[in-house]
mmCIF file of C-alpha atoms in Angstrom:
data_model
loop_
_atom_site.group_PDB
_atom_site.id
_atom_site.type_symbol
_atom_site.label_atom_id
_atom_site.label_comp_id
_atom_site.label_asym_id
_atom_site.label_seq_id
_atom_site.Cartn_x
_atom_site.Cartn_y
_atom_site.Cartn_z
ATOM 1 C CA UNK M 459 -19.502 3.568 4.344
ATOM 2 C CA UNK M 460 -19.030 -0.321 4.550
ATOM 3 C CA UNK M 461 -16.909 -2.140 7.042
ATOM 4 C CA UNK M 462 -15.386 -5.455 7.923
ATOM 5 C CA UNK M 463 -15.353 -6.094 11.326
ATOM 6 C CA UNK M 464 -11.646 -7.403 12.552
ATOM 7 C CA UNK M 465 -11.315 -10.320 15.652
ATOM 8 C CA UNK M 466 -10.551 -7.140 17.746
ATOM 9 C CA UNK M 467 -14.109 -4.949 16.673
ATOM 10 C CA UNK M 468 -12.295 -2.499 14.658
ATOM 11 C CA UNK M 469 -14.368 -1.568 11.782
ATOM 12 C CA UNK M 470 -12.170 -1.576 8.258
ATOM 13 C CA UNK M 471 -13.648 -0.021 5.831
ATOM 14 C CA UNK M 472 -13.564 -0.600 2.489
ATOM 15 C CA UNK M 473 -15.167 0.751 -0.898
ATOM 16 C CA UNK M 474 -15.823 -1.519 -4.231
ATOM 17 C CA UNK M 475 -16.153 0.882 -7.210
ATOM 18 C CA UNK M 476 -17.200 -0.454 -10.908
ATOM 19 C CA UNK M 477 -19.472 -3.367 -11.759
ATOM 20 C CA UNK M 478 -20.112 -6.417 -10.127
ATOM 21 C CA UNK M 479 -19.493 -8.550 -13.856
ATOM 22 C CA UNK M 480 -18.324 -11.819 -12.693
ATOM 23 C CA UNK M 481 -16.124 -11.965 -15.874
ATOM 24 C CA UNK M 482 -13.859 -9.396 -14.517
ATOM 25 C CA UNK M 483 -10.859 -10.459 -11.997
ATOM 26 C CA UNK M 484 -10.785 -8.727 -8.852
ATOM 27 C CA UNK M 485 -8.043 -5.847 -8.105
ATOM 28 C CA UNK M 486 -7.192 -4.322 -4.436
ATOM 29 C CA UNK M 487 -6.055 -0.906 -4.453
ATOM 30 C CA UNK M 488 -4.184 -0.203 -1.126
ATOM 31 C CA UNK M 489 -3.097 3.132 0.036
ATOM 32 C CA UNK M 490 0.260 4.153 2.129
ATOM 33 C CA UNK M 491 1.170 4.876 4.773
ATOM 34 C CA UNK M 492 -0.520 7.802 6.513
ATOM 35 C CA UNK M 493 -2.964 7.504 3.177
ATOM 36 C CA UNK M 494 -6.457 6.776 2.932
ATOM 37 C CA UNK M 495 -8.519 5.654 0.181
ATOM 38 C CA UNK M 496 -10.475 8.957 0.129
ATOM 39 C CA UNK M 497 -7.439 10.569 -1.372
ATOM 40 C CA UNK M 498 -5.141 7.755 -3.248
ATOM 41 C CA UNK M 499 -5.644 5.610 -6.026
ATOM 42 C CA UNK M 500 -8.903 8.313 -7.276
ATOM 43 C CA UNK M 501 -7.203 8.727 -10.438
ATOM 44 C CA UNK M 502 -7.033 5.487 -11.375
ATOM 45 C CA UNK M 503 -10.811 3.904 -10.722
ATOM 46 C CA UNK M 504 -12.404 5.173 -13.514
ATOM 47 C CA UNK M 505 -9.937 3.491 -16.535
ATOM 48 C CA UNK M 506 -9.583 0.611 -14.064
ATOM 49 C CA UNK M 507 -12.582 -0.281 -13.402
ATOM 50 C CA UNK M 508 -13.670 -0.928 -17.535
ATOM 51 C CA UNK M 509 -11.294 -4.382 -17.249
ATOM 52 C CA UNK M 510 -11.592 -5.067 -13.158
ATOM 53 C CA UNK M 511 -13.260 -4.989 -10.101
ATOM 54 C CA UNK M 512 -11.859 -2.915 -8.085
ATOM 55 C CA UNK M 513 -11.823 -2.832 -4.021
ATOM 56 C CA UNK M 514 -10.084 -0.166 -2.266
ATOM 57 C CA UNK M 515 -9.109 -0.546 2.094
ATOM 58 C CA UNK M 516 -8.392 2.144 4.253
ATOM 59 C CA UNK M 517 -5.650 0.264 6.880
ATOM 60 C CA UNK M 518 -6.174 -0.294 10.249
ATOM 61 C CA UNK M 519 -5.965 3.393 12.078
ATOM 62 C CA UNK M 520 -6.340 5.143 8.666
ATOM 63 C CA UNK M 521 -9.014 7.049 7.134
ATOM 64 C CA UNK M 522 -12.365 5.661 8.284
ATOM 65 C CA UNK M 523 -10.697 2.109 9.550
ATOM 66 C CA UNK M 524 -10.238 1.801 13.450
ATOM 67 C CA UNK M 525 -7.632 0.496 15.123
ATOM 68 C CA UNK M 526 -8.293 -0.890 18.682
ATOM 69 C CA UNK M 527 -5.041 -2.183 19.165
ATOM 70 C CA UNK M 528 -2.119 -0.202 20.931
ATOM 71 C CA UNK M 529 -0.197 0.225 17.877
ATOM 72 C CA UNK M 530 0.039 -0.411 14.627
ATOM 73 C CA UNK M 531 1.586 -4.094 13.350
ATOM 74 C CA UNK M 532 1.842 -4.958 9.787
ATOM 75 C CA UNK M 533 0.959 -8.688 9.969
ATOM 76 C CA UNK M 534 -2.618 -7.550 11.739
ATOM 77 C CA UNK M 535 -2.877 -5.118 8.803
ATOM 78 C CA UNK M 536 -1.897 -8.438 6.415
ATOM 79 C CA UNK M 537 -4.704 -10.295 8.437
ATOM 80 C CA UNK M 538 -7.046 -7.647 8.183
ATOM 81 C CA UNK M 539 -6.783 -7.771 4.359
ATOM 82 C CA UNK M 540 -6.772 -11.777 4.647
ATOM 83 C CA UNK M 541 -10.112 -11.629 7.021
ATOM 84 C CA UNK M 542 -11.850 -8.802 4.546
ATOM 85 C CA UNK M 543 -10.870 -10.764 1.538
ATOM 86 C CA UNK M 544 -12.745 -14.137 3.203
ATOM 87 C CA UNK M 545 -15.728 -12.479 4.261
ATOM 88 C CA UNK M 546 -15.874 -11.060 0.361
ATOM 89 C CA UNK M 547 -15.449 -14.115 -0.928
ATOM 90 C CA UNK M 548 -12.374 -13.231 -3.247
ATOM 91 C CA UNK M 549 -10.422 -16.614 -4.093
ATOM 92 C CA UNK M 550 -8.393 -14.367 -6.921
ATOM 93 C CA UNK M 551 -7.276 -11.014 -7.437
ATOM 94 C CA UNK M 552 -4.777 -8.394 -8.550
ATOM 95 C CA UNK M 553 -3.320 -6.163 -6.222
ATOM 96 C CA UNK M 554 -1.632 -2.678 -6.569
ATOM 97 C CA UNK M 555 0.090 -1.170 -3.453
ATOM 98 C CA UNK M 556 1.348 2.215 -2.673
ATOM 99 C CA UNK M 557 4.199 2.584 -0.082
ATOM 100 C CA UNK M 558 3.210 0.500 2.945
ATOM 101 C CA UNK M 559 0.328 -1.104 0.442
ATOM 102 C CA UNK M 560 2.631 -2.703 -1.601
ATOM 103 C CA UNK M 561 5.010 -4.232 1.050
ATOM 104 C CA UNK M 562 1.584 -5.572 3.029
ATOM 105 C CA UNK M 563 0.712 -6.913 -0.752
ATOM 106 C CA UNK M 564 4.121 -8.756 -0.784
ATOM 107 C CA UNK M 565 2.857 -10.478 2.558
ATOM 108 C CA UNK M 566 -0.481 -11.677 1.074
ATOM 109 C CA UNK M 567 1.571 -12.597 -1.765
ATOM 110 C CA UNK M 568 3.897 -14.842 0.469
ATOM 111 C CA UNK M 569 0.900 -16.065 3.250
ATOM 112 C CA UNK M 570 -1.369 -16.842 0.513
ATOM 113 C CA UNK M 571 -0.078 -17.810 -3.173
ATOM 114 C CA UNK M 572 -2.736 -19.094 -4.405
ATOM 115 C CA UNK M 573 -4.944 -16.055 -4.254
ATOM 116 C CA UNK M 574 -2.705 -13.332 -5.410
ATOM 117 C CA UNK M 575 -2.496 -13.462 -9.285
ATOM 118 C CA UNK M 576 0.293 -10.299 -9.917
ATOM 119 C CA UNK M 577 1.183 -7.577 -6.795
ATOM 120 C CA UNK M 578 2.290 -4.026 -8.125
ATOM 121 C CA UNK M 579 4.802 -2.574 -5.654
ATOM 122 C CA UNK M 580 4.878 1.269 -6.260
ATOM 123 C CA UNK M 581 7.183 3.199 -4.353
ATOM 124 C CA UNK M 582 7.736 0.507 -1.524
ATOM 125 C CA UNK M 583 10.548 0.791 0.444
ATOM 126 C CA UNK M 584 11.805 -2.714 1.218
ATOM 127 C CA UNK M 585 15.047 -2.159 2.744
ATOM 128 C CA UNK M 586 15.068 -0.488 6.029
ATOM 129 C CA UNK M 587 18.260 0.505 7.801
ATOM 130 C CA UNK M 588 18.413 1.882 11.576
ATOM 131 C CA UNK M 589 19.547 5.208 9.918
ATOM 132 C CA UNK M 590 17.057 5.387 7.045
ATOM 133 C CA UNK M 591 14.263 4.499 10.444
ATOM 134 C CA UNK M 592 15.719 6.992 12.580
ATOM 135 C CA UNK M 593 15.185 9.567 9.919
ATOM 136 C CA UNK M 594 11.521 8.789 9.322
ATOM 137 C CA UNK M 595 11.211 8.534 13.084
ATOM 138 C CA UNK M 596 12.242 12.132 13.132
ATOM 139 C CA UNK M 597 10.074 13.505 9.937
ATOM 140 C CA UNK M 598 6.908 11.407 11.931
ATOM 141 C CA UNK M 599 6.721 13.747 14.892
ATOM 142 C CA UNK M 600 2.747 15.367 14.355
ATOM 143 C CA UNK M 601 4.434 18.687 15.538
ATOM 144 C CA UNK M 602 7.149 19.222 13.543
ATOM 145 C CA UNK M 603 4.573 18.368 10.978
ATOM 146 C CA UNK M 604 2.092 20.989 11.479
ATOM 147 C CA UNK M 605 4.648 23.605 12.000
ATOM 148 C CA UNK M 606 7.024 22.818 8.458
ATOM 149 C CA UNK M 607 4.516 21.081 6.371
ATOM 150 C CA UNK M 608 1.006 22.465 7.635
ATOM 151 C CA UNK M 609 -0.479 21.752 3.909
ATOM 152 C CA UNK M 610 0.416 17.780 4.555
ATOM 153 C CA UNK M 611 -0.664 17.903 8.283
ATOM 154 C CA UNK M 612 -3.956 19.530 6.820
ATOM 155 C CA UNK M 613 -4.647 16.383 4.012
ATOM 156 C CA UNK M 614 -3.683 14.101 7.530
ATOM 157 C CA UNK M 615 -6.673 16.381 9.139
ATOM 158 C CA UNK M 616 -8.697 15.917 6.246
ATOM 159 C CA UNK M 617 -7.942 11.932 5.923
ATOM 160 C CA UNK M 618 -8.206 10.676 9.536
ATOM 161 C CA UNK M 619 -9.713 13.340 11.851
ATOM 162 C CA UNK M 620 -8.293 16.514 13.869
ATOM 163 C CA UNK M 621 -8.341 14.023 17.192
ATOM 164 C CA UNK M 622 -7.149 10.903 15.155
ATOM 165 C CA UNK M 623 -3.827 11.993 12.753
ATOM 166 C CA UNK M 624 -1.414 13.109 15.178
ATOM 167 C CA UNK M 625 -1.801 9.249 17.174
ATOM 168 C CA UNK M 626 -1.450 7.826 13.348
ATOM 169 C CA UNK M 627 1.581 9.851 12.665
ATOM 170 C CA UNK M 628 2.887 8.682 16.253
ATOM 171 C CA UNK M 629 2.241 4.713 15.698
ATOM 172 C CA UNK M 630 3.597 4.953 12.285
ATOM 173 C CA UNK M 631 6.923 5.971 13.496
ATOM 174 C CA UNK M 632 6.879 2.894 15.871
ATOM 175 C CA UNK M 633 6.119 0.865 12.981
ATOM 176 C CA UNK M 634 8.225 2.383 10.508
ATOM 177 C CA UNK M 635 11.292 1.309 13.365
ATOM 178 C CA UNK M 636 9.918 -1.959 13.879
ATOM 179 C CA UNK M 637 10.460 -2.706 10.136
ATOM 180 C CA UNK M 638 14.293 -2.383 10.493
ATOM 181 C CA UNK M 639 14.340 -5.857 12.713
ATOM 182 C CA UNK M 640 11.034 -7.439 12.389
ATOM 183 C CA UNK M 641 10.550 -6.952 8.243
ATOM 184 C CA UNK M 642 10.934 -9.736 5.513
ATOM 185 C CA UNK M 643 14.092 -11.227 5.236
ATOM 186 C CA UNK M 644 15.099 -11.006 1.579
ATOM 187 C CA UNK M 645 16.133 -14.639 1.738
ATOM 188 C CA UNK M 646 12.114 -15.146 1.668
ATOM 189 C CA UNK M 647 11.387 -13.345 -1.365
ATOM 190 C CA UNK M 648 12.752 -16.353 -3.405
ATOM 191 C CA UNK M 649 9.312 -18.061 -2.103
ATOM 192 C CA UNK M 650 7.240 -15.808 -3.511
ATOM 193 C CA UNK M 651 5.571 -17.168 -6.979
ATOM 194 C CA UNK M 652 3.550 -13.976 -8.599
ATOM 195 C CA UNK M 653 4.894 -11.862 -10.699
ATOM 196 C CA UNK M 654 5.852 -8.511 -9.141
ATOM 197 C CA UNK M 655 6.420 -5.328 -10.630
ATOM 198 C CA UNK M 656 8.563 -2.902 -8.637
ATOM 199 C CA UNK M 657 7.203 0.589 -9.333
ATOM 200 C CA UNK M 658 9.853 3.244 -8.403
ATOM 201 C CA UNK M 659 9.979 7.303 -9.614
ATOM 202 C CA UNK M 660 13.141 8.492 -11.089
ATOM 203 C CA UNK M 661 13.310 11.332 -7.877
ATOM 204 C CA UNK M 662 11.775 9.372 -5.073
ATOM 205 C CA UNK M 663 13.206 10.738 -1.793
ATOM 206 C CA UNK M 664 12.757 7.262 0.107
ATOM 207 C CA UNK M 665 13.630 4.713 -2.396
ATOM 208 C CA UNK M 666 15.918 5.003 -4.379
ATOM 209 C CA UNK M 667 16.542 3.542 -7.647
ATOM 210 C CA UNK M 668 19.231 1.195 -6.263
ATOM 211 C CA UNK M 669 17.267 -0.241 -3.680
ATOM 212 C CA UNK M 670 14.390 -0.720 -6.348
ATOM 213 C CA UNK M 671 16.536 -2.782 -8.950
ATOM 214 C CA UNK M 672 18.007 -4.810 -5.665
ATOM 215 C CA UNK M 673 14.093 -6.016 -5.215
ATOM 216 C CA UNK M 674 13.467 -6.419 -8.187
ATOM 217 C CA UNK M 675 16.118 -8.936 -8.766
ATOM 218 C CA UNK M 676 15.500 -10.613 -5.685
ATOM 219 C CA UNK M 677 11.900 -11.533 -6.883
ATOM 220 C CA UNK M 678 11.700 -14.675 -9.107
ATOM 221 C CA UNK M 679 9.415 -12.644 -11.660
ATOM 222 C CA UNK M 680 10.096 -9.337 -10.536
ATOM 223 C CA UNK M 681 10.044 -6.161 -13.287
ATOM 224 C CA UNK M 682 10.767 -3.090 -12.539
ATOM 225 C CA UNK M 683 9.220 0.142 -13.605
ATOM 226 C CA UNK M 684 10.831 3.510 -13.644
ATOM 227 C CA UNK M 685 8.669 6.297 -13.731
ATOM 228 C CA UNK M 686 9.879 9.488 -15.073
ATOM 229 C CA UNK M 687 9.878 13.470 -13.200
ATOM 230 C CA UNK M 688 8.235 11.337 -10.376
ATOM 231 C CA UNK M 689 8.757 11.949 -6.279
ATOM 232 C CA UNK M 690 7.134 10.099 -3.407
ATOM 233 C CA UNK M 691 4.312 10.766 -3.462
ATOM 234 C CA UNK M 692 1.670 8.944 -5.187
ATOM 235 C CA UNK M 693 0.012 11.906 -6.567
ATOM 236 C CA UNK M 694 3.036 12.806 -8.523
ATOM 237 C CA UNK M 695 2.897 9.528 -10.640
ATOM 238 C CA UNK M 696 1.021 10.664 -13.683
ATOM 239 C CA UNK M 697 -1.568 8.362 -14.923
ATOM 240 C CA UNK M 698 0.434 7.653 -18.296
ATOM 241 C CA UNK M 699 2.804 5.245 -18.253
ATOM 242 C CA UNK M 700 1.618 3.879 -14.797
ATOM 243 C CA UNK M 701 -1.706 2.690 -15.795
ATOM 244 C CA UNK M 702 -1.165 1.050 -19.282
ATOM 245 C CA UNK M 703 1.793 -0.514 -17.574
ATOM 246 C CA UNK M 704 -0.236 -1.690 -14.581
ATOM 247 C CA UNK M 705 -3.506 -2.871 -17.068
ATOM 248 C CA UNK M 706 -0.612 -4.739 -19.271
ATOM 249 C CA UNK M 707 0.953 -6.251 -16.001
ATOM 250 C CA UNK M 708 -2.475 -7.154 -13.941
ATOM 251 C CA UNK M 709 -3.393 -10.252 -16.768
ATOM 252 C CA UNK M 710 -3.963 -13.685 -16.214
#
């Protein structure tokens, strides 16, 4: 286990997987929401990591990262990535996001141009209304969880800790509502100069394909990618197209 240690003393860790070539261009592989990197992006690492190096962050309150703050606040998860990033040295890089990784990509993106070579939104819900909030808000109650999904409040178990999921689950509802007011305005996304590719499944329950092309156009070099037979969840995106698409897209 290796950690960064935020201005606050929580620990973030953080895994680099492949060779240390200095030929090959750094990539950051960030999890979702309620994900951790012990169970997203695994998949991927071993094709990746032939053409990059590859660093992988569990979030702030996920997985093995701490969180000493009251809640959760996605521009202290953007600094946390900014800080870790500094202390590692990494003027350049790639980045692929899943879900909240990708929208905390599109803030490095933004803060910090010059470092972020391409961003890789997949499944990233940009637009949040009060409704589509107050429906998350309802699906992130821990017990509700355990009692209609026990298999996904087990992987939570499994990814955070029995004490530690069901205070995630609770702070990510409080984020996910804070998003509706206190997101990116999409007047903003005309700033950002990297190419993005919005990643979206054909049968993704949260965003849907609408709200991906909408993105996608509001992005000076924003693509988008349509995945086929794909939900959600990240483990339902088959390796084939996503990774020839994402080892085409993440070039210099």
């Amino acid at each position: 286990m290796t950690t960064w240690t935020a201005p606050d003393g929580s620990d973030i860790n953080y895994e680099q997987y492949g060779s240390a070539d200095p030929n090959k261009p750094y990539m950051l592989l960030l999890p979702g929401l309620l994900g951790a990197i012990s169970s997203q992006w695994r998949p991927f690492l071993k094709p990746l990591s032939e053409s990059y190096r590859l660093l992988l962050v569990d979030l702030r309150g996920h997985g093995r990262s701490q969180n000493n703050a009251p809640a959760l606040n996605v521009t202290q998860m953007a600094d946390d990535l900014i800080g870790l990033l500094d202390s590692l040295n990494v003027e350049r890089l790639h980045i692929a996001g899943y879900s909240l990784g990708g929208y905390l990509g599109l803030m490095l993106a933004m803060r910090q141009p010059r470092r972020v070579a391409t961003l890789l939104m997949h499944g990233t819900k940009f637009y949040w209304t009060a409704e589509a909030a107050a429906k998350m808000q309802q699906q992130l109650d821990p017990d509700v969880m355990a009692e209609k999904v026990p298999t996904y409040a087990d992987q939570l178990v499994k990814d955070h800790g029995g004490r530690q999921w069901r205070t995630l689950v609770r702070q990510a509802a409080a984020l996910t509502a804070g998003l509706v007011e206190g997101g990116i305005a999409e007047r903003l996304l005309k700033n950002v100069q990297a190419p993005v590719l919005v990643s979206v499944g054909d049968r993704d329950e949260l965003v849907l394909l609408p709200e991906a092309f909408r993105l996608s156009r509001a992005l000076p070099q924003g693509q988008l990618l349509v995945l086929p037979n794909t939900r959600h969840p990240l483990q339902t995106a088959q390796l084939v197209p996503l990774l020839p698409m994402m080892q085409t897209f993440h070039t210099e």
